[in-house]
Coordinates of C-alpha atoms in Angstrom, one line a residue:
M8 CA 28.2 -33.9 -6.2
A9 CA 28.4 -30.0 -5.8
T10 CA 25.5 -28.1 -6.9
T11 CA 25.3 -25.3 -5.4
I12 CA 27.5 -22.4 -5.3
K13 CA 27.3 -23.0 -1.1
D14 CA 27.7 -27.0 -1.8
R15 CA 31.0 -26.0 -3.9
I16 CA 32.2 -23.5 -1.0
Y17 CA 31.6 -26.4 1.2
D18 CA 33.2 -28.9 -0.9
Y19 CA 36.5 -26.3 -1.3
S20 CA 36.6 -25.9 1.9
A21 CA 36.8 -29.5 3.0
R22 CA 39.6 -30.5 0.0
N23 CA 41.5 -27.6 1.4
R24 CA 41.0 -27.9 5.1
V25 CA 39.4 -24.4 5.0
P26 CA 37.3 -24.2 8.8
L27 CA 34.2 -22.3 7.0
T28 CA 31.6 -23.7 9.2
G29 CA 32.4 -23.3 13.4
A30 CA 30.0 -23.8 16.1
F31 CA 30.6 -21.4 19.9
E32 CA 29.0 -23.1 22.2
L33 CA 28.6 -20.5 24.9
S34 CA 27.5 -21.8 27.7
P35 CA 25.7 -24.6 29.1
I36 CA 23.1 -23.0 31.1
C37 CA 19.3 -23.6 29.9
N38 CA 16.0 -23.3 30.8
F39 CA 15.4 -26.4 30.4
S40 CA 16.5 -29.6 31.9
C41 CA 16.1 -32.2 29.4
R42 CA 17.2 -35.8 30.5
M43 CA 19.5 -36.7 27.4
C44 CA 21.3 -33.4 27.1
Y45 CA 24.7 -34.3 26.6
V46 CA 26.1 -30.7 27.8
R47 CA 23.5 -28.9 30.2
K48 CA 25.0 -27.4 33.8
T49 CA 23.5 -25.5 36.5
P50 CA 25.3 -21.7 37.2
E51 CA 26.6 -23.4 39.9
E52 CA 28.0 -25.9 38.5
V53 CA 29.1 -23.3 35.6
K54 CA 31.0 -21.7 38.7
Q55 CA 32.4 -24.4 40.1
N56 CA 34.5 -25.6 36.7
G57 CA 35.8 -21.7 36.3
G58 CA 32.8 -19.6 34.7
L59 CA 31.9 -18.6 31.2
M60 CA 34.2 -17.5 28.8
P61 CA 33.7 -13.4 28.8
L62 CA 33.0 -11.3 25.8
E63 CA 36.3 -10.1 24.8
F64 CA 37.8 -13.7 24.1
W65 CA 34.5 -15.0 22.0
L66 CA 35.4 -11.3 20.1
D67 CA 39.0 -12.2 19.9
I68 CA 38.3 -16.0 18.5
A69 CA 35.7 -14.5 16.1
R70 CA 38.0 -12.8 14.3
Q71 CA 40.7 -14.9 14.6
A72 CA 37.9 -17.6 13.0
K73 CA 37.3 -14.9 9.7
E74 CA 40.7 -14.9 9.0
A75 CA 41.2 -18.1 9.0
G76 CA 38.1 -18.1 6.6
T77 CA 35.1 -19.1 8.7
L78 CA 31.8 -17.4 6.7
Y79 CA 29.1 -19.8 8.7
P80 CA 29.3 -19.2 12.4
L81 CA 26.2 -21.5 14.6
L82 CA 25.7 -19.9 18.2
T83 CA 25.0 -22.8 20.8
G84 CA 24.6 -23.5 24.0
G85 CA 22.9 -24.4 26.4
E86 CA 20.5 -22.3 25.6
T87 CA 21.9 -19.2 23.6
F88 CA 19.3 -16.8 24.0
L89 CA 20.1 -17.1 28.0
Y90 CA 24.2 -16.5 27.9
P91 CA 24.7 -12.5 28.8
H92 CA 26.9 -10.8 26.0
I93 CA 25.0 -12.9 23.3
R94 CA 23.0 -9.2 21.6
E95 CA 26.7 -7.9 21.6
L96 CA 29.0 -10.5 19.9
Y97 CA 25.9 -11.9 17.6
S98 CA 26.0 -7.7 16.1
A99 CA 29.8 -8.4 16.0
L100 CA 29.5 -11.2 14.5
C101 CA 27.3 -9.3 11.6
K102 CA 30.1 -6.7 11.3
M103 CA 32.8 -8.7 10.6
G104 CA 30.5 -10.0 7.3
M105 CA 29.7 -13.7 9.0
L106 CA 26.6 -15.5 8.0
V107 CA 24.9 -16.1 11.5
S108 CA 22.3 -19.2 13.0
I109 CA 21.5 -19.4 16.0
N110 CA 20.2 -22.7 17.8
S111 CA 17.5 -22.1 20.8
N112 CA 15.0 -23.9 22.5
G113 CA 12.7 -20.7 21.4
S114 CA 11.4 -20.2 25.1
C115 CA 14.2 -17.2 25.6
I116 CA 12.6 -15.0 22.7
T117 CA 11.1 -12.1 23.7
E118 CA 9.6 -8.6 21.7
E119 CA 13.1 -7.4 22.5
T120 CA 15.2 -9.7 21.1
V121 CA 13.4 -9.9 17.6
E122 CA 14.5 -6.3 17.7
W123 CA 17.5 -6.7 17.8
L124 CA 17.4 -9.7 15.3
K125 CA 16.4 -7.2 12.9
E126 CA 19.3 -5.2 12.7
S127 CA 21.3 -8.1 11.3
R128 CA 19.3 -10.9 10.8
P129 CA 20.3 -14.3 11.1
I130 CA 20.7 -17.0 8.7
R131 CA 17.9 -19.0 10.4
I132 CA 17.1 -20.0 14.2
N133 CA 16.8 -24.0 14.8
I134 CA 14.3 -24.6 17.1
T135 CA 14.3 -27.5 18.3
L136 CA 10.4 -28.6 19.2
Y137 CA 10.2 -31.1 22.3
G138 CA 6.7 -31.8 22.7
G139 CA 3.4 -30.2 21.9
T140 CA 1.9 -29.7 25.0
N141 CA 3.4 -28.3 28.4
E142 CA 3.0 -31.5 29.9
S143 CA 5.3 -33.2 27.7
Y144 CA 7.7 -29.9 28.7
G145 CA 7.2 -30.6 32.4
R146 CA 8.1 -34.4 31.5
L147 CA 10.9 -34.0 29.6
C148 CA 12.7 -30.5 30.3
G149 CA 11.4 -29.5 33.7
N150 CA 10.0 -27.4 32.3
P151 CA 5.9 -27.0 32.9
H152 CA 5.1 -24.0 30.7
G153 CA 8.1 -25.0 28.2
F154 CA 5.4 -25.1 25.0
D155 CA 3.9 -21.5 25.4
K156 CA 7.0 -20.1 26.0
V157 CA 7.9 -21.9 22.7
R158 CA 4.9 -20.9 20.9
R159 CA 5.2 -17.0 22.1
G160 CA 8.5 -17.3 20.1
V161 CA 8.0 -18.8 17.6
E162 CA 4.8 -16.4 16.9
L163 CA 7.3 -13.1 17.3
L164 CA 9.9 -14.9 14.8
E165 CA 6.5 -15.0 12.3
K166 CA 5.0 -11.1 12.8
N167 CA 8.5 -10.4 12.1
G168 CA 9.8 -12.5 9.3
I169 CA 13.0 -14.2 10.9
R170 CA 14.0 -17.3 9.2
Y171 CA 13.6 -20.6 11.2
K172 CA 13.0 -24.1 11.0
F173 CA 12.0 -27.0 13.3
N174 CA 14.0 -29.7 14.4
C175 CA 12.8 -31.9 17.5
S176 CA 14.2 -34.7 19.2
V177 CA 11.6 -37.9 20.1
T178 CA 12.2 -39.9 22.9
P179 CA 10.0 -41.7 25.5
D180 CA 8.7 -38.7 27.2
N181 CA 7.6 -37.0 24.0
V182 CA 6.2 -40.0 21.5
A183 CA 3.0 -39.1 22.5
D184 CA 2.7 -35.6 21.0
L185 CA 4.6 -36.5 17.2
D186 CA 1.0 -35.7 15.5
R187 CA 0.9 -33.0 17.7
M188 CA 4.9 -31.1 16.9
I189 CA 4.2 -31.9 13.1
E190 CA 1.3 -30.6 13.0
F191 CA 2.3 -27.1 15.1
A192 CA 5.7 -27.3 12.6
A193 CA 3.0 -27.3 9.6
G194 CA 0.9 -24.6 11.2
Y195 CA 3.3 -22.5 9.9
G196 CA 4.2 -24.3 6.6
K197 CA 7.1 -26.2 8.4
S198 CA 8.6 -29.5 8.3
L199 CA 9.7 -31.2 10.9
R200 CA 13.0 -33.0 11.5
T201 CA 13.1 -35.3 13.9
A202 CA 15.7 -37.3 15.5
T203 CA 14.8 -40.3 16.9
Y204 CA 18.4 -41.9 17.2
M205 CA 20.4 -40.1 21.2
F206 CA 23.4 -40.1 21.2
P207 CA 24.5 -41.4 24.9
P208 CA 25.3 -38.0 26.6
V209 CA 29.4 -38.9 27.3
R210 CA 30.0 -35.2 27.7
R211 CA 27.9 -34.6 30.6
T212 CA 28.3 -38.0 32.2
G213 CA 31.6 -39.3 31.6
Q214 CA 29.6 -42.8 30.8
S215 CA 29.7 -44.7 27.3
G216 CA 26.5 -47.0 25.7
D217 CA 23.1 -47.2 26.5
Y218 CA 21.1 -44.8 29.0
E219 CA 18.1 -44.7 30.9
G220 CA 16.3 -42.1 29.0
R221 CA 16.2 -43.1 25.1
F222 CA 14.1 -45.6 23.3
A223 CA 15.2 -49.0 22.3
P224 CA 16.8 -50.0 19.2
E225 CA 13.1 -51.6 17.9
E226 CA 11.7 -48.0 18.9
A227 CA 13.8 -45.6 17.5
A228 CA 13.9 -47.7 14.4
Y229 CA 9.7 -47.4 14.5
Y230 CA 9.4 -43.9 15.1
Q231 CA 12.1 -43.1 12.5
V232 CA 10.1 -44.8 9.7
L233 CA 7.0 -43.3 11.1
N234 CA 7.6 -39.9 11.0
D235 CA 9.1 -40.3 7.5
W236 CA 5.9 -42.1 6.6
K237 CA 3.8 -39.1 8.0
Q238 CA 5.9 -36.0 6.5
L239 CA 7.3 -37.6 2.9
P240 CA 5.7 -37.5 -0.2
P241 CA 4.7 -41.2 -0.7
E242 CA 7.8 -41.3 -3.6
Q243 CA 10.0 -40.2 -1.2
F244 CA 9.3 -42.5 1.1
A245 CA 9.5 -45.4 -1.7
V246 CA 12.8 -44.9 -1.9
L247 CA 13.8 -45.4 1.7
A248 CA 11.9 -48.2 1.9
H249 CA 13.0 -50.1 -1.1
N250 CA 16.6 -49.4 -0.3
A251 CA 15.9 -50.7 3.4
Q252 CA 15.5 -53.7 2.1
H253 CA 18.6 -54.5 1.1
F254 CA 19.1 -54.8 4.7
T255 CA 21.3 -58.3 5.6
E256 CA 21.8 -60.0 9.0
L257 CA 24.5 -60.0 10.5
T258 CA 25.7 -63.6 11.2
P259 CA 29.8 -63.8 12.8
E260 CA 30.9 -64.9 9.6
I261 CA 30.3 -61.3 8.3
L262 CA 31.3 -59.3 10.7
A263 CA 34.5 -61.3 11.2
E264 CA 35.1 -60.6 7.6
A265 CA 34.0 -56.5 8.1
A266 CA 36.5 -56.7 11.4
S267 CA 39.5 -58.2 8.4
K268 CA 39.1 -54.9 6.3
P269 CA 40.7 -51.9 7.3
P270 CA 39.1 -49.3 9.4
R271 CA 37.3 -46.6 8.3
E272 CA 38.7 -42.7 7.6
M273 CA 36.3 -39.7 9.5
G274 CA 34.0 -39.1 6.5
C275 CA 32.3 -36.0 7.7
L276 CA 33.1 -32.5 7.6
S277 CA 34.1 -32.4 11.0
G278 CA 37.7 -31.5 11.0
R279 CA 37.8 -30.6 7.6
C280 CA 35.8 -27.6 7.1
S281 CA 33.8 -28.0 10.7
Y282 CA 34.6 -27.7 14.3
W283 CA 33.3 -27.0 17.3
V284 CA 34.0 -24.4 19.7
D285 CA 33.4 -25.5 23.8
W286 CA 32.2 -23.4 26.3
Q287 CA 35.2 -23.5 28.1
G288 CA 37.5 -22.2 25.4
N289 CA 38.6 -25.4 24.0
L290 CA 38.4 -26.1 20.2
S291 CA 37.5 -29.9 18.6
G292 CA 36.6 -31.3 15.4
C293 CA 32.6 -32.0 16.7
G294 CA 30.8 -31.1 19.8
M295 CA 29.7 -34.8 20.6
M296 CA 32.9 -35.7 21.1
D297 CA 35.4 -34.4 23.3
F298 CA 38.6 -34.9 21.2
P299 CA 40.9 -33.5 20.4
K300 CA 40.2 -30.8 22.7
I301 CA 42.4 -28.0 22.2
S302 CA 42.9 -24.9 24.7
L303 CA 42.2 -21.6 22.3
E304 CA 43.7 -19.4 25.6
E305 CA 47.0 -21.3 24.6
H306 CA 47.1 -21.4 20.9
T307 CA 45.7 -19.7 18.4
M308 CA 43.1 -20.3 15.8
K309 CA 45.5 -21.0 13.5
E310 CA 47.5 -23.4 15.6
A311 CA 44.2 -24.6 17.0
W312 CA 42.6 -26.1 13.7
K313 CA 46.2 -26.8 12.1
K314 CA 46.1 -29.8 15.5
V315 CA 42.4 -30.7 14.6
V316 CA 42.9 -31.4 11.4
D317 CA 46.6 -33.3 12.1
W318 CA 44.2 -35.8 14.2
T319 CA 41.2 -35.8 12.2
E320 CA 43.8 -37.1 9.3
Q321 CA 45.0 -39.8 11.8
L322 CA 41.1 -40.8 13.1
R323 CA 40.4 -44.5 11.7
Y324 CA 37.3 -46.0 13.3
S325 CA 35.6 -49.7 13.3
P326 CA 36.6 -51.2 10.6
V327 CA 33.4 -53.5 11.6
C328 CA 31.3 -50.1 11.1
A329 CA 33.7 -49.3 7.9
N330 CA 32.9 -52.9 6.3
C331 CA 29.5 -53.6 7.1
V332 CA 27.3 -54.5 4.4
N333 CA 25.1 -52.7 5.4
R334 CA 26.6 -49.2 5.3
P335 CA 24.5 -48.2 2.9
I336 CA 20.9 -48.0 5.1
C337 CA 23.1 -47.8 8.6
F338 CA 24.7 -44.4 9.2
S339 CA 27.1 -44.7 11.8
C340 CA 29.7 -41.7 12.6
A341 CA 33.1 -41.7 14.5
A342 CA 31.1 -39.8 17.4
M343 CA 28.3 -42.5 17.6
V344 CA 31.4 -45.2 17.3
Y345 CA 33.1 -43.7 20.4
N346 CA 29.9 -42.8 23.2
E347 CA 28.5 -46.2 22.3
T348 CA 31.6 -48.3 22.9
G349 CA 33.7 -46.3 24.9
T350 CA 36.4 -46.9 22.1
F351 CA 36.3 -45.8 18.4
D352 CA 37.4 -50.1 17.5
G353 CA 34.3 -50.4 18.5
R354 CA 31.3 -51.9 17.3
P355 CA 27.8 -50.0 18.1
V356 CA 25.4 -53.0 18.4
Y357 CA 22.7 -50.2 19.4
L358 CA 23.1 -49.0 15.6
C359 CA 22.8 -52.6 14.0
E360 CA 19.9 -53.6 15.6
K361 CA 17.7 -49.8 14.9
A362 CA 19.2 -50.8 11.2
K363 CA 17.6 -53.9 11.2
Y364 CA 14.2 -52.9 12.4
A365 CA 13.5 -49.8 9.7
A366 CA 14.4 -52.2 7.4
K367 CA 11.4 -54.4 9.1
Y368 CA 9.5 -51.7 9.5
Y369 CA 10.0 -50.0 6.5
G370 CA 9.2 -52.9 4.2
E371 CA 5.4 -52.6 6.2
F372 CA 5.0 -49.0 5.3
M373 CA 6.0 -49.7 2.2
E374 CA 3.0 -52.4 1.3
K375 CA 0.3 -49.1 2.4
L376 CA 1.7 -47.3 -0.8
P377 CA -0.3 -47.8 -4.1
E378 CA 1.4 -50.8 -5.9
D379 CA 2.5 -48.3 -9.5
I380 CA 4.7 -46.0 -6.2
R381 CA 5.9 -49.3 -5.3
N382 CA 6.6 -50.6 -8.2
S383 CA 8.2 -47.4 -9.8
I384 CA 11.3 -47.4 -7.3
S385 CA 14.2 -48.9 -9.1
D386 CA 17.8 -49.8 -7.0
G387 CA 20.7 -46.9 -6.5
E388 CA 17.4 -44.2 -6.4
S389 CA 17.9 -41.8 -3.7
V390 CA 15.8 -39.0 -1.9

């Protein structure tokens, strides 16, 4: 139920298929080379694939997007601040009246960057942390001075009053730094939004399914629960833990019954009021999939958006997921199903296993809570 004005705007846009928010993936070039990245390319690879889209292209797409209803553009990459014309594009979007957010790894934010950001402040800069030491940045990102650069960038944002938040992709290469990253964020009065599930990087490798460099399902579940334990108030953790105890072991009979029922429509905002434009100028509903992939050099934004909406309306995926008894406690989406299985009809076993182990670990941590908190939670509560 929509509770704020922004919620109502999103709700209206989703119901009426207005492209309210979109990601402009300006460049796949990055000064980090993270093992799990799904988009990164070297400058030479970009050149071999036609080069970056010019500023004029993005300005034209932005104007069309605004006319179609876009209010909340997100500039992303690669490393967004490495796009050669980022300042000009950002300033133009602000002058159009758009409310701009920026994704960044934080390492390329300089005094000069902050000066032009201050002219029209972004809604937020989303900084992804990859460790709490230079050593971790060296292992995961191939940049042995990465943490120092990120810290300098954050200090500049903090000093100049530019809004930002911290995200974190937790992997085997940086999990030893989880406490350090949480403490780093807390030092600026912020929480750390973490993800322990990593999508198979299908856009980069062309291969679905498991891949070296991410956690096994049990590990991903454990660190998800551990992070919640470390950061959430006890009452909120208790709600998650209580709900997770409703997990049901998936027998062949349960799976067969789910598979016999209708598949699921896409339930997220992708293709309803949200879209993604990749660095080669193709529109899709979601940055984790190449479906559909409609050239904005060959179609107007309005035409391409209608094709995305129509495709989204027709998509059905994974009846096993759609009708799973564990759906209330196991999140999955069409992109996850496709990237894990190579088809929209498959069963993402990795996610099933992760949910099973998450229920186990939530139960174990729940026992550490005071009895009065454990007993105060009722079925159906949510965080």
